[in-house]
PDB file of C-alpha atoms in Angstrom:
ATOM      1  CA  MET A   1     -35.614  44.918 -60.362  1.00  0.00           C
ATOM      2  CA  ARG A   2     -37.210  44.129 -63.671  1.00  0.00           C
ATOM      3  CA  ALA A   3     -38.525  46.876 -65.952  1.00  0.00           C
ATOM      4  CA  ILE A   4     -42.094  48.062 -65.405  1.00  0.00           C
ATOM      5  CA  MET A   5     -44.542  47.809 -68.286  1.00  0.00           C
ATOM      6  CA  SER A   6     -44.946  50.865 -70.494  1.00  0.00           C
ATOM      7  CA  GLY A   7     -48.256  52.679 -70.634  1.00  0.00           C
ATOM      8  CA  ALA A   8     -49.031  52.139 -66.976  1.00  0.00           C
ATOM      9  CA  VAL A   9     -50.409  54.942 -64.870  1.00  0.00           C
ATOM     10  CA  VAL A  10     -47.986  55.673 -62.046  1.00  0.00           C
ATOM     11  CA  ILE A  11     -48.749  57.060 -58.636  1.00  0.00           C
ATOM     12  CA  GLN A  12     -45.827  58.107 -56.481  1.00  0.00           C
ATOM     13  CA  LEU A  13     -46.121  58.494 -52.745  1.00  0.00           C
ATOM     14  CA  SER A  14     -43.784  58.880 -49.813  1.00  0.00           C
ATOM     15  CA  LEU A  15     -44.926  58.214 -46.269  1.00  0.00           C
ATOM     16  CA  PRO A  16     -43.276  58.113 -42.855  1.00  0.00           C
ATOM     17  CA  GLY A  17     -42.293  54.500 -42.268  1.00  0.00           C
ATOM     18  CA  ARG A  18     -44.517  54.112 -39.221  1.00  0.00           C
ATOM     19  CA  LEU A  19     -47.462  51.817 -38.578  1.00  0.00           C
ATOM     20  CA  GLN A  20     -49.844  54.738 -38.091  1.00  0.00           C
ATOM     21  CA  PHE A  21     -49.649  55.474 -41.795  1.00  0.00           C
ATOM     22  CA  CYS A  22     -50.542  51.995 -42.977  1.00  0.00           C
ATOM     23  CA  ASP A  23     -54.208  52.904 -43.471  1.00  0.00           C
ATOM     24  CA  VAL A  24     -53.234  55.860 -45.669  1.00  0.00           C
ATOM     25  CA  ALA A  25     -51.158  53.581 -47.854  1.00  0.00           C
ATOM     26  CA  ARG A  26     -53.836  50.873 -47.918  1.00  0.00           C
ATOM     27  CA  ARG A  27     -56.482  53.300 -49.098  1.00  0.00           C
ATOM     28  CA  VAL A  28     -54.287  54.418 -51.978  1.00  0.00           C
ATOM     29  CA  ILE A  29     -53.651  50.810 -52.960  1.00  0.00           C
ATOM     30  CA  MET A  30     -57.327  49.872 -52.635  1.00  0.00           C
ATOM     31  CA  GLU A  31     -58.363  52.662 -54.945  1.00  0.00           C
ATOM     32  CA  SER A  32     -55.545  51.781 -57.319  1.00  0.00           C
ATOM     33  CA  CYS A  33     -56.818  48.203 -57.492  1.00  0.00           C
ATOM     34  CA  LYS A  34     -60.189  49.517 -58.644  1.00  0.00           C
ATOM     35  CA  LEU A  35     -58.513  51.357 -61.504  1.00  0.00           C
ATOM     36  CA  VAL A  36     -56.767  48.289 -62.936  1.00  0.00           C
ATOM     37  CA  GLY A  37     -58.192  47.846 -66.399  1.00  0.00           C
ATOM     38  CA  ALA A  38     -60.261  51.010 -66.043  1.00  0.00           C
ATOM     39  CA  VAL A  39     -57.719  53.632 -67.081  1.00  0.00           C
ATOM     40  CA  ASP A  40     -54.838  53.955 -69.495  1.00  0.00           C
ATOM     41  CA  ASP A  41     -52.492  56.752 -70.500  1.00  0.00           C
ATOM     42  CA  GLU A  42     -54.399  57.606 -73.670  1.00  0.00           C
ATOM     43  CA  GLU A  43     -57.648  57.874 -71.774  1.00  0.00           C
ATOM     44  CA  LEU A  44     -56.089  60.162 -69.198  1.00  0.00           C
ATOM     45  CA  ALA A  45     -54.394  62.345 -71.812  1.00  0.00           C
ATOM     46  CA  GLY A  46     -57.490  62.929 -73.926  1.00  0.00           C
ATOM     47  CA  SER A  47     -60.248  63.129 -71.351  1.00  0.00           C
ATOM     48  CA  SER A  48     -61.761  65.857 -69.286  1.00  0.00           C
ATOM     49  CA  PRO A  49     -61.770  65.265 -65.539  1.00  0.00           C
ATOM     50  CA  SER A  50     -65.522  64.679 -65.455  1.00  0.00           C
ATOM     51  CA  SER A  51     -65.278  61.716 -67.812  1.00  0.00           C
ATOM     52  CA  LEU A  52     -62.594  59.863 -65.936  1.00  0.00           C
ATOM     53  CA  PRO A  53     -63.436  56.780 -63.897  1.00  0.00           C
ATOM     54  CA  SER A  54     -63.625  57.672 -60.252  1.00  0.00           C
ATOM     55  CA  ALA A  55     -61.144  56.268 -57.780  1.00  0.00           C
ATOM     56  CA  GLY A  56     -63.922  56.436 -55.215  1.00  0.00           C
ATOM     57  CA  LEU A  57     -62.327  58.981 -52.907  1.00  0.00           C
ATOM     58  CA  SER A  58     -64.704  61.845 -53.579  1.00  0.00           C
ATOM     59  CA  GLY A  59     -67.524  60.217 -51.645  1.00  0.00           C
ATOM     60  CA  GLY A  60     -65.562  60.105 -48.424  1.00  0.00           C
ATOM     61  CA  LEU A  61     -63.930  57.169 -46.722  1.00  0.00           C
ATOM     62  CA  SER A  62     -65.528  55.093 -44.029  1.00  0.00           C
ATOM     63  CA  ASP A  63     -63.595  53.256 -41.349  1.00  0.00           C
ATOM     64  CA  ARG A  64     -64.711  49.952 -42.833  1.00  0.00           C
ATOM     65  CA  TYR A  65     -62.736  47.849 -45.244  1.00  0.00           C
ATOM     66  CA  GLU A  66     -65.250  46.532 -47.763  1.00  0.00           C
ATOM     67  CA  PHE A  67     -63.639  44.550 -50.536  1.00  0.00           C
ATOM     68  CA  GLU A  68     -65.574  44.506 -53.766  1.00  0.00           C
ATOM     69  CA  ASP A  69     -63.468  41.886 -55.472  1.00  0.00           C
ATOM     70  CA  ARG A  70     -60.963  39.172 -54.778  1.00  0.00           C
ATOM     71  CA  PHE A  71     -58.127  40.993 -56.581  1.00  0.00           C
ATOM     72  CA  THR A  72     -58.300  43.931 -54.165  1.00  0.00           C
ATOM     73  CA  LEU A  73     -58.799  41.681 -51.134  1.00  0.00           C
ATOM     74  CA  GLU A  74     -55.708  39.645 -51.992  1.00  0.00           C
ATOM     75  CA  PHE A  75     -53.518  42.607 -52.910  1.00  0.00           C
ATOM     76  CA  ILE A  76     -54.369  44.499 -49.740  1.00  0.00           C
ATOM     77  CA  SER A  77     -53.693  41.409 -47.631  1.00  0.00           C
ATOM     78  CA  ALA A  78     -50.238  41.105 -49.153  1.00  0.00           C
ATOM     79  CA  PHE A  79     -49.504  44.811 -49.116  1.00  0.00           C
ATOM     80  CA  SER A  80     -50.381  45.112 -45.426  1.00  0.00           C
ATOM     81  CA  GLU A  81     -47.847  42.445 -44.547  1.00  0.00           C
ATOM     82  CA  ILE A  82     -45.021  44.046 -46.498  1.00  0.00           C
ATOM     83  CA  TYR A  83     -45.816  47.487 -45.120  1.00  0.00           C
ATOM     84  CA  ASN A  84     -45.754  46.093 -41.596  1.00  0.00           C
ATOM     85  CA  ASN A  85     -42.497  44.301 -42.328  1.00  0.00           C
ATOM     86  CA  ILE A  86     -40.856  47.583 -43.272  1.00  0.00           C
ATOM     87  CA  ALA A  87     -42.327  49.637 -40.421  1.00  0.00           C
ATOM     88  CA  LEU A  88     -41.763  47.006 -37.724  1.00  0.00           C
ATOM     89  CA  HIS A  89     -38.563  45.322 -38.763  1.00  0.00           C
ATOM     90  CA  ALA A  90     -36.698  47.431 -41.297  1.00  0.00           C
ATOM     91  CA  TYR A  91     -37.275  50.600 -39.302  1.00  0.00           C
ATOM     92  CA  ASP A  92     -37.347  48.918 -35.909  1.00  0.00           C
ATOM     93  CA  GLY A  93     -35.892  51.362 -33.406  1.00  0.00           C
ATOM     94  CA  MET A  94     -35.244  54.043 -35.980  1.00  0.00           C
ATOM     95  CA  ALA A  95     -36.755  57.435 -35.266  1.00  0.00           C
ATOM     96  CA  HIS A  96     -36.984  58.543 -38.876  1.00  0.00           C
ATOM     97  CA  GLY A  97     -37.418  56.826 -42.167  1.00  0.00           C
ATOM     98  CA  THR A  98     -39.725  56.951 -45.131  1.00  0.00           C
ATOM     99  CA  ILE A  99     -41.309  54.380 -47.372  1.00  0.00           C
ATOM    100  CA  ASP A 100     -41.374  55.430 -51.006  1.00  0.00           C
ATOM    101  CA  PHE A 101     -44.074  53.924 -53.189  1.00  0.00           C
ATOM    102  CA  LYS A 102     -44.544  53.711 -56.929  1.00  0.00           C
ATOM    103  CA  VAL A 103     -47.893  52.257 -57.924  1.00  0.00           C
ATOM    104  CA  HIS A 104     -48.126  51.119 -61.535  1.00  0.00           C
ATOM    105  CA  ILE A 105     -51.731  50.656 -62.631  1.00  0.00           C
ATOM    106  CA  GLY A 106     -51.942  48.609 -65.798  1.00  0.00           C
ATOM    107  CA  SER A 107     -54.702  47.255 -67.984  1.00  0.00           C
ATOM    108  CA  ASP A 108     -54.551  43.859 -66.332  1.00  0.00           C
ATOM    109  CA  ARG A 109     -52.174  44.199 -63.401  1.00  0.00           C
ATOM    110  CA  LEU A 110     -51.102  46.212 -60.419  1.00  0.00           C
ATOM    111  CA  ILE A 111     -47.435  46.572 -59.533  1.00  0.00           C
ATOM    112  CA  VAL A 112     -46.312  48.315 -56.364  1.00  0.00           C
ATOM    113  CA  GLU A 113     -42.690  49.136 -55.756  1.00  0.00           C
ATOM    114  CA  MET A 114     -41.638  50.063 -52.241  1.00  0.00           C
ATOM    115  CA  SER A 115     -38.269  51.204 -50.994  1.00  0.00           C
ATOM    116  CA  ASP A 116     -36.883  51.965 -47.561  1.00  0.00           C
ATOM    117  CA  MET A 117     -33.574  52.760 -45.924  1.00  0.00           C
ATOM    118  CA  GLY A 118     -34.002  50.423 -42.978  1.00  0.00           C
ATOM    119  CA  LYS A 119     -32.417  47.165 -41.925  1.00  0.00           C
ATOM    120  CA  THR A 120     -32.118  44.327 -44.382  1.00  0.00           C
ATOM    121  CA  PHE A 121     -33.096  40.707 -43.866  1.00  0.00           C
ATOM    122  CA  ASP A 122     -32.781  37.351 -45.577  1.00  0.00           C
ATOM    123  CA  ILE A 123     -36.164  36.680 -47.124  1.00  0.00           C
ATOM    124  CA  ASP A 124     -35.128  33.179 -48.132  1.00  0.00           C
ATOM    125  CA  ALA A 125     -34.603  32.287 -44.475  1.00  0.00           C
ATOM    126  CA  VAL A 126     -38.236  32.926 -43.570  1.00  0.00           C
ATOM    127  CA  PRO A 127     -39.821  29.530 -42.834  1.00  0.00           C
ATOM    128  CA  VAL A 128     -43.284  28.381 -43.843  1.00  0.00           C
ATOM    129  CA  PRO A 129     -45.579  28.903 -40.855  1.00  0.00           C
ATOM    130  CA  ASP A 130     -46.635  25.858 -38.857  1.00  0.00           C
ATOM    131  CA  GLU A 131     -50.216  24.761 -38.232  1.00  0.00           C
ATOM    132  CA  LEU A 132     -51.202  27.303 -35.590  1.00  0.00           C
ATOM    133  CA  PRO A 133     -48.579  29.992 -35.886  1.00  0.00           C
ATOM    134  CA  THR A 134     -48.264  32.898 -33.498  1.00  0.00           C
ATOM    135  CA  GLY A 135     -45.785  34.738 -35.674  1.00  0.00           C
ATOM    136  CA  GLY A 136     -43.775  34.748 -38.863  1.00  0.00           C
ATOM    137  CA  MET A 137     -46.746  34.535 -41.228  1.00  0.00           C
ATOM    138  CA  GLY A 138     -46.450  37.816 -43.079  1.00  0.00           C
ATOM    139  CA  ILE A 139     -44.127  36.863 -45.923  1.00  0.00           C
ATOM    140  CA  TYR A 140     -46.011  33.612 -46.518  1.00  0.00           C
ATOM    141  CA  ILE A 141     -49.344  35.485 -46.715  1.00  0.00           C
ATOM    142  CA  ALA A 142     -47.864  38.023 -49.131  1.00  0.00           C
ATOM    143  CA  ARG A 143     -46.300  35.365 -51.364  1.00  0.00           C
ATOM    144  CA  THR A 144     -49.535  33.418 -51.508  1.00  0.00           C
ATOM    145  CA  MET A 145     -51.740  36.390 -52.314  1.00  0.00           C
ATOM    146  CA  LEU A 146     -49.483  37.819 -55.046  1.00  0.00           C
ATOM    147  CA  ASP A 147     -48.263  36.555 -58.392  1.00  0.00           C
ATOM    148  CA  GLU A 148     -44.814  38.023 -57.843  1.00  0.00           C
ATOM    149  CA  LEU A 149     -43.033  39.165 -54.717  1.00  0.00           C
ATOM    150  CA  GLU A 150     -39.453  40.351 -54.985  1.00  0.00           C
ATOM    151  CA  TYR A 151     -37.123  41.750 -52.354  1.00  0.00           C
ATOM    152  CA  GLN A 152     -33.710  43.248 -52.985  1.00  0.00           C
ATOM    153  CA  PRO A 153     -31.689  44.186 -49.889  1.00  0.00           C
ATOM    154  CA  GLY A 154     -30.042  47.593 -50.092  1.00  0.00           C
ATOM    155  CA  PRO A 155     -29.729  50.243 -49.060  1.00  0.00           C
ATOM    156  CA  PRO A 156     -32.209  51.156 -50.245  1.00  0.00           C
ATOM    157  CA  ASN A 157     -34.190  47.967 -49.707  1.00  0.00           C
ATOM    158  CA  ARG A 158     -36.566  47.417 -52.589  1.00  0.00           C
ATOM    159  CA  TRP A 159     -39.785  45.455 -52.798  1.00  0.00           C
ATOM    160  CA  ARG A 160     -41.850  44.671 -55.868  1.00  0.00           C
ATOM    161  CA  LEU A 161     -45.401  43.385 -55.472  1.00  0.00           C
ATOM    162  CA  ALA A 162     -47.254  42.301 -58.613  1.00  0.00           C
ATOM    163  CA  LYS A 163     -50.660  40.822 -59.221  1.00  0.00           C
ATOM    164  CA  TYR A 164     -52.500  40.050 -62.468  1.00  0.00           C
ATOM    165  CA  MET A 165     -56.251  40.195 -62.873  1.00  0.00           C
ATOM    166  CA  ALA A 166     -56.501  36.748 -64.431  1.00  0.00           C
ATOM    167  CA  SER A 167     -54.944  35.082 -61.417  1.00  0.00           C
ATOM    168  CA  ALA A 168     -57.310  36.483 -58.792  1.00  0.00           C
ATOM    169  CA  GLN A 169     -59.186  33.193 -58.673  1.00  0.00           C
ATOM    170  CA  THR A 170     -56.218  31.193 -57.422  1.00  0.00           C
ATOM    171  CA  ALA A 171     -54.179  31.233 -54.236  1.00  0.00           C
ATOM    172  CA  GLU A 172     -50.957  29.556 -55.326  1.00  0.00           C
ATOM    173  CA  PRO A 173     -47.801  30.926 -53.645  1.00  0.00           C
ATOM    174  CA  ALA A 174     -45.901  33.603 -55.569  1.00  0.00           C
ATOM    175  CA  ARG A 175     -42.750  32.815 -57.507  1.00  0.00           C
ATOM    176  CA  GLU A 176     -39.387  32.884 -55.717  1.00  0.00           C
ATOM    177  CA  SER A 177     -38.718  36.357 -54.501  1.00  0.00           C
ATOM    178  CA  ALA A 178     -35.047  37.211 -54.035  1.00  0.00           C
ATOM    179  CA  VAL A 179     -33.601  39.286 -56.838  1.00  0.00           C
ATOM    180  CA  HIS A 180     -29.839  39.335 -57.106  1.00  0.00           C
ATOM    181  CA  GLU A 181     -28.094  41.693 -59.483  1.00  0.00           C
TER     182      GLU A 181
ATOM    183  CA  MET B   2     -58.264  58.417 -31.481  1.00  0.00           C
ATOM    184  CA  SER B   3     -58.776  54.646 -31.177  1.00  0.00           C
ATOM    185  CA  THR B   4     -61.990  52.803 -31.914  1.00  0.00           C
ATOM    186  CA  GLN B   5     -63.127  49.979 -29.637  1.00  0.00           C
ATOM    187  CA  ILE B   6     -62.658  46.825 -31.649  1.00  0.00           C
ATOM    188  CA  TYR B   7     -64.264  44.243 -29.381  1.00  0.00           C
ATOM    189  CA  GLN B   8     -67.160  43.547 -27.080  1.00  0.00           C
ATOM    190  CA  LEU B   9     -67.192  40.859 -24.424  1.00  0.00           C
ATOM    191  CA  HIS B  10     -70.425  39.092 -23.515  1.00  0.00           C
ATOM    192  CA  ASP B  11     -70.660  37.055 -20.315  1.00  0.00           C
ATOM    193  CA  GLU B  12     -73.056  34.188 -20.990  1.00  0.00           C
ATOM    194  CA  GLY B  13     -72.779  32.205 -17.799  1.00  0.00           C
ATOM    195  CA  THR B  14     -70.265  29.401 -18.294  1.00  0.00           C
ATOM    196  CA  GLN B  15     -69.382  30.780 -21.723  1.00  0.00           C
ATOM    197  CA  ALA B  16     -68.078  34.124 -22.865  1.00  0.00           C
ATOM    198  CA  THR B  17     -68.274  35.495 -26.386  1.00  0.00           C
ATOM    199  CA  ILE B  18     -65.857  38.090 -27.638  1.00  0.00           C
ATOM    200  CA  GLN B  19     -66.999  39.910 -30.747  1.00  0.00           C
ATOM    201  CA  VAL B  20     -64.274  41.577 -32.774  1.00  0.00           C
ATOM    202  CA  PHE B  21     -65.106  44.387 -35.183  1.00  0.00           C
ATOM    203  CA  GLY B  22     -63.567  46.326 -38.008  1.00  0.00           C
ATOM    204  CA  LYS B  23     -59.845  45.905 -38.343  1.00  0.00           C
ATOM    205  CA  LEU B  24     -57.627  43.583 -36.318  1.00  0.00           C
ATOM    206  CA  ASP B  25     -54.106  44.454 -37.336  1.00  0.00           C
ATOM    207  CA  VAL B  26     -50.791  45.463 -35.864  1.00  0.00           C
ATOM    208  CA  THR B  27     -52.203  48.852 -34.825  1.00  0.00           C
ATOM    209  CA  THR B  28     -55.314  47.500 -33.037  1.00  0.00           C
ATOM    210  CA  CYS B  29     -54.050  44.209 -31.626  1.00  0.00           C
ATOM    211  CA  ALA B  30     -52.871  45.739 -28.388  1.00  0.00           C
ATOM    212  CA  GLN B  31     -56.494  46.460 -27.414  1.00  0.00           C
ATOM    213  CA  LEU B  32     -57.442  42.831 -27.875  1.00  0.00           C
ATOM    214  CA  LYS B  33     -54.387  41.404 -26.138  1.00  0.00           C
ATOM    215  CA  ALA B  34     -55.286  43.108 -22.879  1.00  0.00           C
ATOM    216  CA  ALA B  35     -58.774  41.590 -23.053  1.00  0.00           C
ATOM    217  CA  ILE B  36     -57.337  38.200 -23.936  1.00  0.00           C
ATOM    218  CA  ASP B  37     -55.200  38.181 -20.814  1.00  0.00           C
ATOM    219  CA  ASP B  38     -58.285  38.882 -18.698  1.00  0.00           C
ATOM    220  CA  ILE B  39     -60.328  36.209 -20.445  1.00  0.00           C
ATOM    221  CA  VAL B  40     -57.690  33.504 -20.193  1.00  0.00           C
ATOM    222  CA  ALA B  41     -57.210  34.209 -16.498  1.00  0.00           C
ATOM    223  CA  GLN B  42     -60.846  33.268 -15.924  1.00  0.00           C
ATOM    224  CA  VAL B  43     -60.728  29.941 -17.745  1.00  0.00           C
ATOM    225  CA  PRO B  44     -61.876  27.457 -16.535  1.00  0.00           C
ATOM    226  CA  ASN B  45     -63.061  28.771 -13.163  1.00  0.00           C
ATOM    227  CA  ARG B  46     -65.534  31.292 -14.525  1.00  0.00           C
ATOM    228  CA  TRP B  47     -65.869  30.347 -18.191  1.00  0.00           C
ATOM    229  CA  HIS B  48     -65.590  26.834 -19.583  1.00  0.00           C
ATOM    230  CA  SER B  49     -65.704  27.980 -23.177  1.00  0.00           C
ATOM    231  CA  ILE B  50     -64.802  31.057 -25.157  1.00  0.00           C
ATOM    232  CA  VAL B  51     -66.386  31.942 -28.480  1.00  0.00           C
ATOM    233  CA  VAL B  52     -64.527  34.352 -30.744  1.00  0.00           C
ATOM    234  CA  ASN B  53     -67.088  35.854 -33.098  1.00  0.00           C
ATOM    235  CA  LEU B  54     -65.499  37.523 -36.123  1.00  0.00           C
ATOM    236  CA  GLN B  55     -68.713  38.298 -38.009  1.00  0.00           C
ATOM    237  CA  GLY B  56     -68.009  42.022 -37.758  1.00  0.00           C
ATOM    238  CA  LEU B  57     -64.346  41.770 -38.742  1.00  0.00           C
ATOM    239  CA  ASP B  58     -63.457  43.243 -42.132  1.00  0.00           C
ATOM    240  CA  LEU B  59     -59.677  43.091 -42.166  1.00  0.00           C
ATOM    241  CA  ILE B  60     -57.027  41.027 -40.435  1.00  0.00           C
ATOM    242  CA  ASP B  61     -53.285  40.823 -40.809  1.00  0.00           C
ATOM    243  CA  SER B  62     -50.743  38.377 -39.437  1.00  0.00           C
ATOM    244  CA  SER B  63     -50.627  40.210 -36.096  1.00  0.00           C
ATOM    245  CA  GLY B  64     -54.373  39.802 -35.755  1.00  0.00           C
ATOM    246  CA  VAL B  65     -54.145  36.137 -36.656  1.00  0.00           C
ATOM    247  CA  ALA B  66     -51.455  35.694 -34.020  1.00  0.00           C
ATOM    248  CA  ALA B  67     -53.719  37.281 -31.403  1.00  0.00           C
ATOM    249  CA  ILE B  68     -56.612  34.935 -32.259  1.00  0.00           C
ATOM    250  CA  VAL B  69     -54.352  31.888 -32.304  1.00  0.00           C
ATOM    251  CA  GLY B  70     -52.809  32.962 -29.017  1.00  0.00           C
ATOM    252  CA  LEU B  71     -56.225  33.184 -27.395  1.00  0.00           C
ATOM    253  CA  TYR B  72     -57.235  29.809 -28.831  1.00  0.00           C
ATOM    254  CA  LYS B  73     -54.131  28.054 -27.569  1.00  0.00           C
ATOM    255  CA  ARG B  74     -54.155  29.650 -24.116  1.00  0.00           C
ATOM    256  CA  VAL B  75     -57.836  28.892 -23.489  1.00  0.00           C
ATOM    257  CA  ARG B  76     -57.322  25.277 -24.468  1.00  0.00           C
ATOM    258  CA  GLY B  77     -54.121  25.175 -22.449  1.00  0.00           C
ATOM    259  CA  ASN B  78     -56.159  26.189 -19.403  1.00  0.00           C
ATOM    260  CA  GLY B  79     -58.567  23.331 -20.012  1.00  0.00           C
ATOM    261  CA  GLY B  80     -61.295  25.362 -21.680  1.00  0.00           C
ATOM    262  CA  GLN B  81     -62.964  25.104 -25.064  1.00  0.00           C
ATOM    263  CA  ALA B  82     -62.357  27.686 -27.756  1.00  0.00           C
ATOM    264  CA  LEU B  83     -64.460  28.275 -30.831  1.00  0.00           C
ATOM    265  CA  VAL B  84     -63.918  30.713 -33.680  1.00  0.00           C
ATOM    266  CA  THR B  85     -67.080  31.653 -35.590  1.00  0.00           C
ATOM    267  CA  GLY B  86     -68.458  34.072 -38.152  1.00  0.00           C
ATOM    268  CA  VAL B  87     -65.266  34.363 -40.188  1.00  0.00           C
ATOM    269  CA  ARG B  88     -65.959  35.847 -43.615  1.00  0.00           C
ATOM    270  CA  GLY B  89     -64.421  37.920 -46.395  1.00  0.00           C
ATOM    271  CA  GLN B  90     -60.765  38.869 -46.160  1.00  0.00           C
ATOM    272  CA  PRO B  91     -60.199  37.303 -42.722  1.00  0.00           C
ATOM    273  CA  LEU B  92     -61.601  33.993 -43.993  1.00  0.00           C
ATOM    274  CA  GLN B  93     -59.266  34.020 -46.957  1.00  0.00           C
ATOM    275  CA  VAL B  94     -56.281  34.665 -44.705  1.00  0.00           C
ATOM    276  CA  PHE B  95     -57.300  31.811 -42.402  1.00  0.00           C
ATOM    277  CA  GLN B  96     -57.722  29.525 -45.416  1.00  0.00           C
ATOM    278  CA  ILE B  97     -54.296  30.360 -46.768  1.00  0.00           C
ATOM    279  CA  LEU B  98     -52.798  29.545 -43.389  1.00  0.00           C
ATOM    280  CA  ARG B  99     -54.852  26.336 -43.296  1.00  0.00           C
ATOM    281  CA  MET B 100     -56.463  27.425 -40.071  1.00  0.00           C
ATOM    282  CA  ASP B 101     -59.930  27.021 -41.481  1.00  0.00           C
ATOM    283  CA  LYS B 102     -59.613  23.311 -40.924  1.00  0.00           C
ATOM    284  CA  VAL B 103     -58.236  23.685 -37.419  1.00  0.00           C
ATOM    285  CA  PHE B 104     -61.022  26.074 -36.438  1.00  0.00           C
ATOM    286  CA  GLY B 105     -63.684  24.211 -38.374  1.00  0.00           C
ATOM    287  CA  LEU B 106     -64.574  27.213 -40.518  1.00  0.00           C
ATOM    288  CA  SER B 107     -66.761  26.923 -43.611  1.00  0.00           C
TER     289      SER B 107
END
């Protein structure tokens, strides 16, 4: 996996790799999206808590998903698909397993790294969905909504999801994803 | 605790199913049971089915598959299927999958 940019704020999280925890992860990512461009390391180091931009959690969370901007909408769409891929397929049939997250919040980008100890798969073998698909759409949705989507089979399996603020107006598919070291 | 994500309205020869909130891999099972019941009554009871997604905030590929499944099965039974009210994140997902043209969405 390529090096992450310096100066980014990093959130680390580990969740059980089950579908029931997808909303927990999504909320963290949604709030992280809001902080892109709003915080940096210097600001965090020199500020009192009351002057920091709010991640929006203090006011309570509703059950609704209300997207304030296209960047968040697109990132969450992609993230949901990758999360589901890990919970459903990588950990299919496994009683235990965690998904480890590192969320890098930058001045103009959000990068989420995810790792799991589940089954691997060949991401390059996933076909483009047909006109009215009833399955197999997740990777295509994620690639289209992100600027970069990388998958490195393990163990551990590693994902890297990246999106840049300037690109939130387009919906071109992400660059080729397999990373081979 | 699960939240009801749909309401079914019997409108004579047409039925409308309104879907709310989040239609994803964790909530799809609710809708699939209703879909089976709906499809079984096409075309004898209902000639057309309207899927109203005005109240839907979030969809993933599992949710899309459920909607497409309903659409195909209703039409396969000789009925008409219409998807309406798609907005926000669900609309963007449908557009990326080029389903907006198939469903005639704005």
